[in-house]
Coordinates of C-alpha atoms in Angstrom, one line a residue:
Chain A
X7 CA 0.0 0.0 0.0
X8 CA 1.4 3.3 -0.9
X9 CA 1.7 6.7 1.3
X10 CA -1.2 8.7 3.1
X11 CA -2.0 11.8 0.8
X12 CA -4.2 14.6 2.1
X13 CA -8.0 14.8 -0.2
X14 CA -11.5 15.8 0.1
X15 CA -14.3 13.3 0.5
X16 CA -15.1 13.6 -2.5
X17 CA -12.3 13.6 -4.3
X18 CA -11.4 10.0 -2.7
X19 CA -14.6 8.5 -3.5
X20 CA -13.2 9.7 -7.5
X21 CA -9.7 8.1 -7.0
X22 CA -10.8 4.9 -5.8
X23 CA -13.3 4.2 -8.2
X24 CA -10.6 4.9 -11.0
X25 CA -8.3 2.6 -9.1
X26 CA -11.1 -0.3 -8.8
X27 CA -11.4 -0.1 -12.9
X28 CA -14.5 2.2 -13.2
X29 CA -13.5 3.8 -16.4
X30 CA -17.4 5.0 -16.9
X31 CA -18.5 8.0 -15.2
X32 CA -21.9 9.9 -16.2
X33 CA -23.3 12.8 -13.9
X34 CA -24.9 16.3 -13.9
X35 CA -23.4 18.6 -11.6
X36 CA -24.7 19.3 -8.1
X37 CA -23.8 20.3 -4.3
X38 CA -22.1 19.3 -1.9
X39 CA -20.8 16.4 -4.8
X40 CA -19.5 18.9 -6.9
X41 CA -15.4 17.9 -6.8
X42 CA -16.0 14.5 -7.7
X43 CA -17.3 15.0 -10.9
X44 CA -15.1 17.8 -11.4
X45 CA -11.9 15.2 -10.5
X46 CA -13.7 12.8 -12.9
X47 CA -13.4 15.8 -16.1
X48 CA -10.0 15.8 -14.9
X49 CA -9.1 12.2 -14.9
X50 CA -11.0 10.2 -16.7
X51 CA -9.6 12.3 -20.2
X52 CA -6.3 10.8 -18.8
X53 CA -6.4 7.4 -18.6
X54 CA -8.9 6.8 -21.9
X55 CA -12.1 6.5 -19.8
X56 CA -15.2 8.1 -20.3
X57 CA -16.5 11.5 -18.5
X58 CA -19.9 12.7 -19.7
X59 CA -21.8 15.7 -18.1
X60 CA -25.4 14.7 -19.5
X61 CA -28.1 17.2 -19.8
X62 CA -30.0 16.0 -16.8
X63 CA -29.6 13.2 -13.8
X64 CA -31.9 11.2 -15.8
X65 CA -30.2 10.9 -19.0
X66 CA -26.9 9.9 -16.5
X67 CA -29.1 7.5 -14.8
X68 CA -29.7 5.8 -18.1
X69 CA -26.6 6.0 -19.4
X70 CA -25.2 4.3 -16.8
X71 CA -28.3 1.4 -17.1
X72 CA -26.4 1.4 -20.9
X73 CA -23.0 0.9 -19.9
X74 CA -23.6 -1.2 -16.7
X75 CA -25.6 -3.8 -19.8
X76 CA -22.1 -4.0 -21.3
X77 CA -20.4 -5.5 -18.2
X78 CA -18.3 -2.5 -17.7
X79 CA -17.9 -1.0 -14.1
X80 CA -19.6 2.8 -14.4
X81 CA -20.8 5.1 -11.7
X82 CA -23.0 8.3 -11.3
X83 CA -23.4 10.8 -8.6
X84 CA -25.2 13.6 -7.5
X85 CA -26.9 14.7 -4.2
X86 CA -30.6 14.3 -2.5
X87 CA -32.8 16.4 -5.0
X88 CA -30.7 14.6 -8.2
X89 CA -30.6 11.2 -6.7
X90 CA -34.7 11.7 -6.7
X91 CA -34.7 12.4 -10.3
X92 CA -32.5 9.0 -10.8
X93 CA -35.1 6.4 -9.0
X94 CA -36.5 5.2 -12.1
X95 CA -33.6 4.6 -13.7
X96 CA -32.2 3.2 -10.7
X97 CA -35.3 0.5 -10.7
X98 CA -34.8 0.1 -14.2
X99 CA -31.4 -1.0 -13.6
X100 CA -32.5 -3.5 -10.3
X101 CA -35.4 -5.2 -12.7
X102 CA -32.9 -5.6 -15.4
X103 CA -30.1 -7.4 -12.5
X104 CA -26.9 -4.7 -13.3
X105 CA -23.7 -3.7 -11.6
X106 CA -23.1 -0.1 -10.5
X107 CA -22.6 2.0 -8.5
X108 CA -24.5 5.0 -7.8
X109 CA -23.1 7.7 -4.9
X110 CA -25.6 10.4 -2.9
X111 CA -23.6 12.9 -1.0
X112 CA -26.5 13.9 0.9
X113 CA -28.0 17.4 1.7
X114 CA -31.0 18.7 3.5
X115 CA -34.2 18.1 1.8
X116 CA -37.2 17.5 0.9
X117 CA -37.4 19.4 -2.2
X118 CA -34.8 21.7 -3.6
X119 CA -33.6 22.0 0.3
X120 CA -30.4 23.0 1.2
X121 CA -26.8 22.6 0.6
X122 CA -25.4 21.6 4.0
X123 CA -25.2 18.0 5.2
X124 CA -28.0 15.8 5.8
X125 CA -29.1 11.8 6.3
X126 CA -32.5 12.1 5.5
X127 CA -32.1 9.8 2.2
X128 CA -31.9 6.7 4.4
X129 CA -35.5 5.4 3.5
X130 CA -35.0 6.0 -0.2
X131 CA -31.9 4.3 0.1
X132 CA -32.4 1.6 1.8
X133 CA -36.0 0.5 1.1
X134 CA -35.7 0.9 -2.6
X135 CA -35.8 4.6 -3.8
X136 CA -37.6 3.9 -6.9
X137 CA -41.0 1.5 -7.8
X138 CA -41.6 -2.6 -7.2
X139 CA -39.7 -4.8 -5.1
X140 CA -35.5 -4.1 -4.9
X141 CA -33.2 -3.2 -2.8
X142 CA -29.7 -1.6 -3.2
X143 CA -26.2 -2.7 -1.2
X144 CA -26.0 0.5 0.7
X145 CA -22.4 1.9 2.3
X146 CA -22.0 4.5 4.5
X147 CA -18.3 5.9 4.8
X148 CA -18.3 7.9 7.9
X149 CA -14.6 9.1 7.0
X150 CA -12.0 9.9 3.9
X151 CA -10.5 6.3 3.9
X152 CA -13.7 5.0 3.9
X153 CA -14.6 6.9 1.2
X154 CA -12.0 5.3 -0.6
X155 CA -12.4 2.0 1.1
X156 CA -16.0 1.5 0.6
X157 CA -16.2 2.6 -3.1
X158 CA -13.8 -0.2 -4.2
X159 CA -16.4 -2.9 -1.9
X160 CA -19.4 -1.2 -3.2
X161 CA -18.1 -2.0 -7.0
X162 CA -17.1 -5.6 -5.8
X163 CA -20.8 -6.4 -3.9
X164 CA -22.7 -4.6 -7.2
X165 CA -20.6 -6.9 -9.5
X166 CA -20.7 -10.1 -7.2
X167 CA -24.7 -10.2 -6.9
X168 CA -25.6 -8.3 -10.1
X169 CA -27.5 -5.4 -8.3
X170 CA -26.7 -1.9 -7.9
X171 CA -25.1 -0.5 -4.6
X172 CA -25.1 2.9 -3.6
X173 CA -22.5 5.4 -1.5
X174 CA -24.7 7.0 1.1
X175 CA -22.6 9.8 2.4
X176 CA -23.1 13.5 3.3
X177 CA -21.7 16.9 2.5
X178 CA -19.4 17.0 5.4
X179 CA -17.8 13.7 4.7
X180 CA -17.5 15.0 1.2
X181 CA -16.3 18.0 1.8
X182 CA -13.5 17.5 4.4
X183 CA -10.2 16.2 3.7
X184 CA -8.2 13.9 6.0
X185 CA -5.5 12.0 5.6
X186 CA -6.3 8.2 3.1
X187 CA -4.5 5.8 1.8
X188 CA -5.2 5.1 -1.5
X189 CA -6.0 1.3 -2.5
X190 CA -3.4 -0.1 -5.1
X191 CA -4.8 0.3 -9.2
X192 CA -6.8 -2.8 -9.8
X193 CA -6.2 -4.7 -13.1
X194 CA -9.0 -2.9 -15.7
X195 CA -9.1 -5.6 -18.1
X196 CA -12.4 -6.6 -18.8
X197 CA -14.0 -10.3 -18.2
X198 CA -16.3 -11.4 -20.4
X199 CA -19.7 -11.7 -18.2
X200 CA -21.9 -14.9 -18.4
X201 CA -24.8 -11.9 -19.2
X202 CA -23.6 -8.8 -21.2
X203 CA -24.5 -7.6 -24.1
X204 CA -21.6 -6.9 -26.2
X205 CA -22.4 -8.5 -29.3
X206 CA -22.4 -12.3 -30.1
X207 CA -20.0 -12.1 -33.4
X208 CA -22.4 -14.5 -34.4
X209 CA -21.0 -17.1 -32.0
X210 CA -23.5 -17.5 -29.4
X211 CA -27.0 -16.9 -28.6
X212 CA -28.3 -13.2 -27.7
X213 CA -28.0 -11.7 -24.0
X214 CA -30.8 -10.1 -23.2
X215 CA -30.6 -7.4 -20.4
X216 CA -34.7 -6.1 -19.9
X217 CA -36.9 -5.2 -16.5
X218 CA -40.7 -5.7 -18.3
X219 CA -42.2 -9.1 -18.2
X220 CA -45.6 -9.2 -18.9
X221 CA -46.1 -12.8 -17.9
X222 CA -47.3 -12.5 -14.0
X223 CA -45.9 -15.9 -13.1
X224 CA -42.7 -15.4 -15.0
X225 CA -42.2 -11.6 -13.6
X226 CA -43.3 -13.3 -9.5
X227 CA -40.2 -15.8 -10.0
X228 CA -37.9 -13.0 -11.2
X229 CA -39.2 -11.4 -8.0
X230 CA -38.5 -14.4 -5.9
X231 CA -35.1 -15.4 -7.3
X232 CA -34.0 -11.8 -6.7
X233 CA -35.3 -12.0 -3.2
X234 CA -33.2 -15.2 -2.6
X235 CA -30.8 -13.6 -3.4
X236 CA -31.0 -10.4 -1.0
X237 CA -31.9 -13.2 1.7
X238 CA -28.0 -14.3 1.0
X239 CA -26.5 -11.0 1.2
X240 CA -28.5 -10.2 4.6
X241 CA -27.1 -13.3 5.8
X242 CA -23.2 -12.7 4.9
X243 CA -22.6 -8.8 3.9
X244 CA -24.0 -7.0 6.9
X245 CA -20.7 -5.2 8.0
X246 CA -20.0 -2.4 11.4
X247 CA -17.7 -1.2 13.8
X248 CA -18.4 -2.1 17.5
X249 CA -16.6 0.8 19.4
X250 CA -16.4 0.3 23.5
X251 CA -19.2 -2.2 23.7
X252 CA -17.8 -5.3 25.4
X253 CA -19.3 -3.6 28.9
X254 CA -21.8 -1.7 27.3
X255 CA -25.2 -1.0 29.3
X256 CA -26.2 2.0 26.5
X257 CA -25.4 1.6 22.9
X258 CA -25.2 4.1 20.7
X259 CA -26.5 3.3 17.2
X260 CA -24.9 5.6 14.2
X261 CA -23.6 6.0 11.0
X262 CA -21.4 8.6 8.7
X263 CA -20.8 12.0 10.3
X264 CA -23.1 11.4 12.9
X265 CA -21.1 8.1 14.4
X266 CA -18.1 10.6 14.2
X267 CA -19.7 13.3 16.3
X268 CA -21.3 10.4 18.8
X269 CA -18.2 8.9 19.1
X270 CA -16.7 11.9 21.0
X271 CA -20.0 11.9 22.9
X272 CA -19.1 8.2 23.6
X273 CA -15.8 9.3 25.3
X274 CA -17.1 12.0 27.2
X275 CA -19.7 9.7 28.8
X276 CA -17.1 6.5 29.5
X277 CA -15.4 9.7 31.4
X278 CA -18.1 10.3 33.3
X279 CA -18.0 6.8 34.5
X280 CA -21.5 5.6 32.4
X281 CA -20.8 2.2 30.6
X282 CA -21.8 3.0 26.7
X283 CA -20.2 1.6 23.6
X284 CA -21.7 2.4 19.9
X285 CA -22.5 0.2 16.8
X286 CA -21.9 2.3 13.3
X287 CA -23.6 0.5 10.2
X288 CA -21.4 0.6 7.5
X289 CA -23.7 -1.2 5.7
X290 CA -27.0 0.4 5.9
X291 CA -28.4 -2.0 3.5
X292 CA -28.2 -5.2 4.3
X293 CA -28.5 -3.6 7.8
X294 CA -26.4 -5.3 10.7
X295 CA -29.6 -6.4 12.5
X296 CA -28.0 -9.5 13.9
X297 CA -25.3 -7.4 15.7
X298 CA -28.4 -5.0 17.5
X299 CA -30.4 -8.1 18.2
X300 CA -27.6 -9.3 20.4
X301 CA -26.6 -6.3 21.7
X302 CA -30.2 -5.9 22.9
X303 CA -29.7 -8.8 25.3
X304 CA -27.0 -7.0 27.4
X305 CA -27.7 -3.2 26.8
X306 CA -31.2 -1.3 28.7
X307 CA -31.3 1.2 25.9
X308 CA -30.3 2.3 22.5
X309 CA -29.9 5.9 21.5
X310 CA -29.7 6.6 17.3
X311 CA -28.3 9.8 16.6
X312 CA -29.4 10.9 12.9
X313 CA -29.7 13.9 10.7
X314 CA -33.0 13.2 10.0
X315 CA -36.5 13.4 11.6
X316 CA -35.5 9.7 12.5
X317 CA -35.3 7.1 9.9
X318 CA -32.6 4.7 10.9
X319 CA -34.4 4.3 14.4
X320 CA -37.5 2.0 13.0
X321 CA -34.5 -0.8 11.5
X322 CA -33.1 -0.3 14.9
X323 CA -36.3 -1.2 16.5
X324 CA -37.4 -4.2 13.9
X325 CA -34.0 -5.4 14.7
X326 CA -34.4 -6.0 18.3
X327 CA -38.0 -6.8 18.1
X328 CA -38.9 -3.4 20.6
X329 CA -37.3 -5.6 23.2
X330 CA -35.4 -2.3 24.5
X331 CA -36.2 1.4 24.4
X332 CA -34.7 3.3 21.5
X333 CA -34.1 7.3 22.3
X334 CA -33.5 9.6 19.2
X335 CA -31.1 12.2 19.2
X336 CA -31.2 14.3 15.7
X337 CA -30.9 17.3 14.1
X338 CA -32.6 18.0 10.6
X339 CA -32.3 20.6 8.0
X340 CA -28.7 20.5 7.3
X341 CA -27.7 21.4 10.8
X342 CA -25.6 19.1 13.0
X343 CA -25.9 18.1 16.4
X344 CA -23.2 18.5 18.9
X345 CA -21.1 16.1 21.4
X346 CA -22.8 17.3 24.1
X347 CA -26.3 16.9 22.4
X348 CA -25.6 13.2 22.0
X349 CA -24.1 13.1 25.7
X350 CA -27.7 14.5 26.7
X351 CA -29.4 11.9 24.9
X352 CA -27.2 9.2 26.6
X353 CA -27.7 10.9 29.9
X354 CA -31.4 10.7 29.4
X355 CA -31.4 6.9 28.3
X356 CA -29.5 6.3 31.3
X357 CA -32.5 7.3 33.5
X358 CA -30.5 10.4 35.3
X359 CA -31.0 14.4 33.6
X360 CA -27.8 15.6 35.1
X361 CA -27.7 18.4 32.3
Chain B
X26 CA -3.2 15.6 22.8
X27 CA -6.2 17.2 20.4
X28 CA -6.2 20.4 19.5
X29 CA -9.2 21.7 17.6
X30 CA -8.7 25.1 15.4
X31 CA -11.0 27.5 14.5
X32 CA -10.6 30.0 11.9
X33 CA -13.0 32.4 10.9
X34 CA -13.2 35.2 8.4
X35 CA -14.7 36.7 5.4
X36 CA -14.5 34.8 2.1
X37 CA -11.0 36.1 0.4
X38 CA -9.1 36.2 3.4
X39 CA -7.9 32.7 2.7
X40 CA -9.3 30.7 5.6
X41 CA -9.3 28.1 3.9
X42 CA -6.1 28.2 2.9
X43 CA -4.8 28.8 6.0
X44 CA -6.3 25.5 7.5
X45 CA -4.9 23.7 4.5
X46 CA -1.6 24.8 5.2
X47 CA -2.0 23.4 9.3
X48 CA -3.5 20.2 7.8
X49 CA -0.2 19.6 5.4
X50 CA 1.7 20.9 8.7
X51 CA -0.3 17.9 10.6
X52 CA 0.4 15.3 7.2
X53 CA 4.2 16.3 7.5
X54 CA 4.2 15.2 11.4
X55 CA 2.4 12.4 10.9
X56 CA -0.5 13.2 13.3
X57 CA -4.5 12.6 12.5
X58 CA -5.8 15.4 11.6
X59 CA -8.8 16.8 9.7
X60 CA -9.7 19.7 7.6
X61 CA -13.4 20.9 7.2
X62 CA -14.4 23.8 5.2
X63 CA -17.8 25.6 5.4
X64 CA -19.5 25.5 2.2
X65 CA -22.1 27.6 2.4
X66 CA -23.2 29.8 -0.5
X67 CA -20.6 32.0 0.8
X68 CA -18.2 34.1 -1.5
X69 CA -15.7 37.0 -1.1
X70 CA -17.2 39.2 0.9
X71 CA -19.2 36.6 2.8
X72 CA -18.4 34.4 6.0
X73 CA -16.0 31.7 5.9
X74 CA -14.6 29.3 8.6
X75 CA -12.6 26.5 8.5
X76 CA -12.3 23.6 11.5
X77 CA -9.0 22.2 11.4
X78 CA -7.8 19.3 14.5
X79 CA -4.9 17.9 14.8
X80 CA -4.1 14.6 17.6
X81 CA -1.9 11.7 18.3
X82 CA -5.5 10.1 18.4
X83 CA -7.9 9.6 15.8
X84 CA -10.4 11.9 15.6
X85 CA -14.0 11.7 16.5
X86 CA -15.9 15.0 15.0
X87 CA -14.5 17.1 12.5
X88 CA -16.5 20.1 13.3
X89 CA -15.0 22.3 15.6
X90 CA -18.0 23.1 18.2
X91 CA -15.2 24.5 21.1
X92 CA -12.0 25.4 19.7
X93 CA -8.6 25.1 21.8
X94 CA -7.2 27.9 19.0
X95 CA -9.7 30.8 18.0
X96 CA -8.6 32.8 14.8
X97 CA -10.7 35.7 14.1
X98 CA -10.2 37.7 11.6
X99 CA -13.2 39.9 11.6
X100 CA -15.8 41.1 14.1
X101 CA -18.8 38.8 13.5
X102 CA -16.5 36.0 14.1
X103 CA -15.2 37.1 17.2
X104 CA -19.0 37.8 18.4
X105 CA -19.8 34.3 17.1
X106 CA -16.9 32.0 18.4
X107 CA -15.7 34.3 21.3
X108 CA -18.1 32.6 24.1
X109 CA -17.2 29.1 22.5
X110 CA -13.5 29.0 22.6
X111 CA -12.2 26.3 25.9
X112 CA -11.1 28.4 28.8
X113 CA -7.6 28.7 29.0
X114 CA -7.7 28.5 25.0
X115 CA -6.3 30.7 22.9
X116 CA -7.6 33.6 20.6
X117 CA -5.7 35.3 17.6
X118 CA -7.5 38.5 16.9
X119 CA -6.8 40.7 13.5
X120 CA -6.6 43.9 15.3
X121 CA -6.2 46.1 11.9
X122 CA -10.0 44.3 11.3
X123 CA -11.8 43.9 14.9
X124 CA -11.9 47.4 16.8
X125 CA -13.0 45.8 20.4
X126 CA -10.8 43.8 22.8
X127 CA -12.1 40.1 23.8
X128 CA -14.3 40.0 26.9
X129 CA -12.9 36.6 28.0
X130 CA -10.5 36.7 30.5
X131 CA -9.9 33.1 30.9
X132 CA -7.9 32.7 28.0
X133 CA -5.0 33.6 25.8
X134 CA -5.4 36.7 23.6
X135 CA -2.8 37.8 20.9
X136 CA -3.7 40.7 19.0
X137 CA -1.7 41.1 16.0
X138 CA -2.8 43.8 12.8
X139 CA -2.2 41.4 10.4
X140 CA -4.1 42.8 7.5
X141 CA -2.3 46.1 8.3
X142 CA 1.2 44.4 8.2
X143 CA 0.6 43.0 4.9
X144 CA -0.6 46.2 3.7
X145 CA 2.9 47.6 4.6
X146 CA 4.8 44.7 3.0
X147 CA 3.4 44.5 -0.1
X148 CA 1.5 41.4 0.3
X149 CA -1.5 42.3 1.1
X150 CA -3.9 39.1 0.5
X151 CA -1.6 37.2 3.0
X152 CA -2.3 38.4 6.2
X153 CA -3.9 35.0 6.7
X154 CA -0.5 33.6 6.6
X155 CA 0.9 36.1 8.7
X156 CA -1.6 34.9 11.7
X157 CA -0.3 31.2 10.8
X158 CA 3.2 32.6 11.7
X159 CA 2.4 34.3 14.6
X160 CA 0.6 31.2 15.9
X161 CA 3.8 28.9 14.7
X162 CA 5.5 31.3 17.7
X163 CA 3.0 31.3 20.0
X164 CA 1.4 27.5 19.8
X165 CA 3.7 24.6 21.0
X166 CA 1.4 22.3 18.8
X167 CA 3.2 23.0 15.9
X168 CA 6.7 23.4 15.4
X169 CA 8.6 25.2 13.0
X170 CA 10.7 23.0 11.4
X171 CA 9.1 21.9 8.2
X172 CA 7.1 25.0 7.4
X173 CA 8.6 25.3 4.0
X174 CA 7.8 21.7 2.9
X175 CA 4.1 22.5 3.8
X176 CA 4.0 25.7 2.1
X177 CA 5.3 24.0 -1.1
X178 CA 2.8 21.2 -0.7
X179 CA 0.2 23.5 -0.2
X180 CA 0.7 26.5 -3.0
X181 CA 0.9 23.8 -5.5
X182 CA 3.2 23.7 -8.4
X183 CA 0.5 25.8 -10.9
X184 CA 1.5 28.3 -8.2
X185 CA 5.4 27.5 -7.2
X186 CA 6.2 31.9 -7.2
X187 CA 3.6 32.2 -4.6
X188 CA 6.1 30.0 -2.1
X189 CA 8.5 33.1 -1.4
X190 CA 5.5 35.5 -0.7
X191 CA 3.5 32.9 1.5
X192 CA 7.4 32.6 3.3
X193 CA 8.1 36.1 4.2
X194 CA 4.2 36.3 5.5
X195 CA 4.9 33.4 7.9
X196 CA 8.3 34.9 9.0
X197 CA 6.8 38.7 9.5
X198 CA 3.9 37.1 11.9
X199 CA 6.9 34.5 13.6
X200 CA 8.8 37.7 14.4
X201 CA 6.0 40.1 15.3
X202 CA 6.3 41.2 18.8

């Protein structure tokens, strides 16, 4: 692995796709996203890939459904109000079975919104976004490595189960820079796949990629076999980071800027002597229910600290079957809380309102 | 040790900038560090801060909620952040820019006119950088030693002839009594 070099958010997310072969990307400019694409321009020129700005996030949308149909890794991104206009596309794209990967640095919504940092894409993201029965693999980098880190799994997880995955993140991961290492360049040269269409040279029989089937019994099982499929990747690709929670008696639940903040909330309350640790999905889709569930058996209470009106805290509470009480600590908007907001929240769950 | 750093500003007084060059200060040292811009709407003219922290840990939040090191370089930052910086933390006021004296008395103050001082030495976008020197003197957190790689790392090589002019601003706030 090489050296640590200093980059935005956003900028990593750019780098690392190049490095795990995306040679493909398509977008329409949009903030707080902005310096990927712009690295993309840059880049992509380069090292003979493609950058397009399209006239709209829909024709991107289905230019990636295009190129994602050749086999080829490709990538969009944009931010809340954008990612909207992409759902049908992105449905498209889960009814037809494709690779790729799609990334939403986040801002306030609904509507036009704001520009500063938000969460409050989680449903979309994770229950489907667009119409009929899919999901997406959903990351959620809470820093610049992971930026880096989880773009390069994302393209793996699309690729392995033939579904697209997307890079929930929010302005202020993409807009800060920290130190990352980089992964190493992966080998670009293209597999054939078992499914793409990239022309039979008359020596085998058509692929077909396609999302209608107007044959109810024939579209159920497509519906089915895609399900069984999800069921697998609940089962194995749930992935998080368990911080203090070996002696936990509170656990924190959080993800992406907002584990960051809780996480010096955590501190300050192991310093005041109460016993709380933290779980931060990195997955958010599959979500890690399994690793709630069990904490739910040691901890009295879980606390979910979100920028959003509180999303995240209904998986939390399917997860452990409303065996424990879940307190939500969020901010909305575009604002963010504070350590000492989450400490309050803590405080609370613990029964005592020191504060 | 974590140090959080504000700096605060109007847009064009290269707070940004500024922060970049403590976050390639931080990369050279090998610490954790983080750099976090505002992004608002903002332009030259408008507001502009910039949370920078450095630690031999890694670092929980990025943002900058009670900074350790204020730098103020105009009044409606140093109404804003005044009542948030740590006590016994430290506050670098612009005193060419801010007319009032900080009401805190339980920390630092260092009053420096850096925008006048560039005036006078012919470099007058840099008084950001002067304030950087000054706080290379005053702040044990970063040492001087390797200022000169991280000014080259930071003005970029599009913009290698601003490395002497970014120099002589860090020296003239390092030797500012």
């Amino acid at each position: 692995m090489g050296n640590k070099v200093l980059m935005k958010g956003n900028e990593a997310i750019a780098e690392a796709a190049i490095r795990s072969g995306c040679r493909h990307y398509l977008g329409y400019p949009i903030t707080p996203q902005t310096e990927l694409a712009a690295y993309m321009a840059k880049r992509m020129p380069k090292i003979g890939g493609v950058f397009l700005q399209a006239e709209s996030e829909i024709a991107a949308i289905n230019m990636v459904y295009g190129v994602a149909a050749t086999g080829r890794r490709v990538m969009t991104s944009s931010s809340s109000p954008g990612i909207s206009l992409k759902q049908e596309g992105i449905s498209y794209i889960a009814g037809s079975d494709l690779p790729c990967l799609i990334v939403n640095v986040q801002r306030g919504g609904p509507g036009l919104g704001g520009i500063q940092p938000s969460q409050s894409d989680y449903f979309q993201a994770t229950k489907g976004g667009g119409h009929g029965d899919y999901h997406l693999i959903v990351v959620a980098p809470s820093s610049v490595q992971e930026m880096a880190q989880l773009t390069g799994l994302a393209f793996d997880l699309a690729e392995k189960y033939r579904m697209p995955a997307m890079l929930l993140a929010d302005g202020t991961v993409g807009q800060m820079m920290e130190p990352v290492e980089l992964p190493e360049e992966k080998d670009v040269e293209f597999t054939e796949k078992d499914w793409a269409v990239t022309g039979t040279k008359m020596q085998r029989p058509h692929h077909i990629v396609n999302s209608l089937y107007l044959v109810p019994d024939e579209l159920e099982r497509k519906n089915f076999e895609r399900f069984e499929r999800y069921r697998r990747i609940q089962e194995t690709e749930a992935r998080y980071e368990s911080f203090l929670m070996d002696d936990a008696e509170i656990c924190v639940v959080a993800f992406g800027i907002a584990a960051r903040v809780s996480k010096n909330a955590v501190l300050a309350a192991r310093a005041e002597g109460l016993k709380v640790g933290m779980i931060r999905p990195i997955t958010l889709w599959p979500f890690p229910s399994q690793a709630l569930k069990e904490a739910a058996d040691r901890v009295k209470g879980f606390v979910s600290v979100e920028l959003s009106m509180g999303q995240m805290i209904d998986d939390i509470k399917l997860a452990i079957s409303c065996r424990k009480p879940v307190e939500l600590v969020n901010r909305a908007g575009g604002m963010i809380m504070s350590p000492d907001e989450v400490l309050a929240g803590i405080r609370k769950m613990n029964g005592g309102d020191n504060q | 040790m974590t140090t959080g750093i504000l700096i605060a500003g109007f847009g064009g007084q290269g707070i940004l900038f500024a922060g970049k060059f403590l976050a390639n200060m931080g990369m050279l040292e090998g610490r954790h560090l983080s750099w976090l811009p505002s992004y608002g709407p903002e332009m030259r003219g408008g507001t502009a801060n910039c949370s920078v922290v450095l630690s031999d840990d890694p670092i929980g939040s990025p943002i900058v909620n009670h900074p350790d090191v204020l730098v103020a370089m105009n009044l409606p930052s140093l109404d804003k952040y005044e009542d948030e910086v740590v006590s016994g933390g430290t506050i670098f006021v612009d005193s060419s820019l801010i007319g009032r004296k900080v009401k805190r008395t339980d920390v630092r103050v260092i009053y420096i006119p850096a925008t006048q001082l560039a005036h006078e030495n012919g470099i007058a976008t840099l008084a950001n950088m002067i304030i950087v020197g000054k706080m290379m003197k005053e702040c044990d957190f970063l040492p001087y030693d390797g200022i000169e790689q991280a000014v080259r790392t930071v003005v970029s090589a599009k913009h290698a002839d601003l490395f002497d002019v970014n120099m002589k601003a860090i020296g003239i706030g390092y030797q500012y009594q």
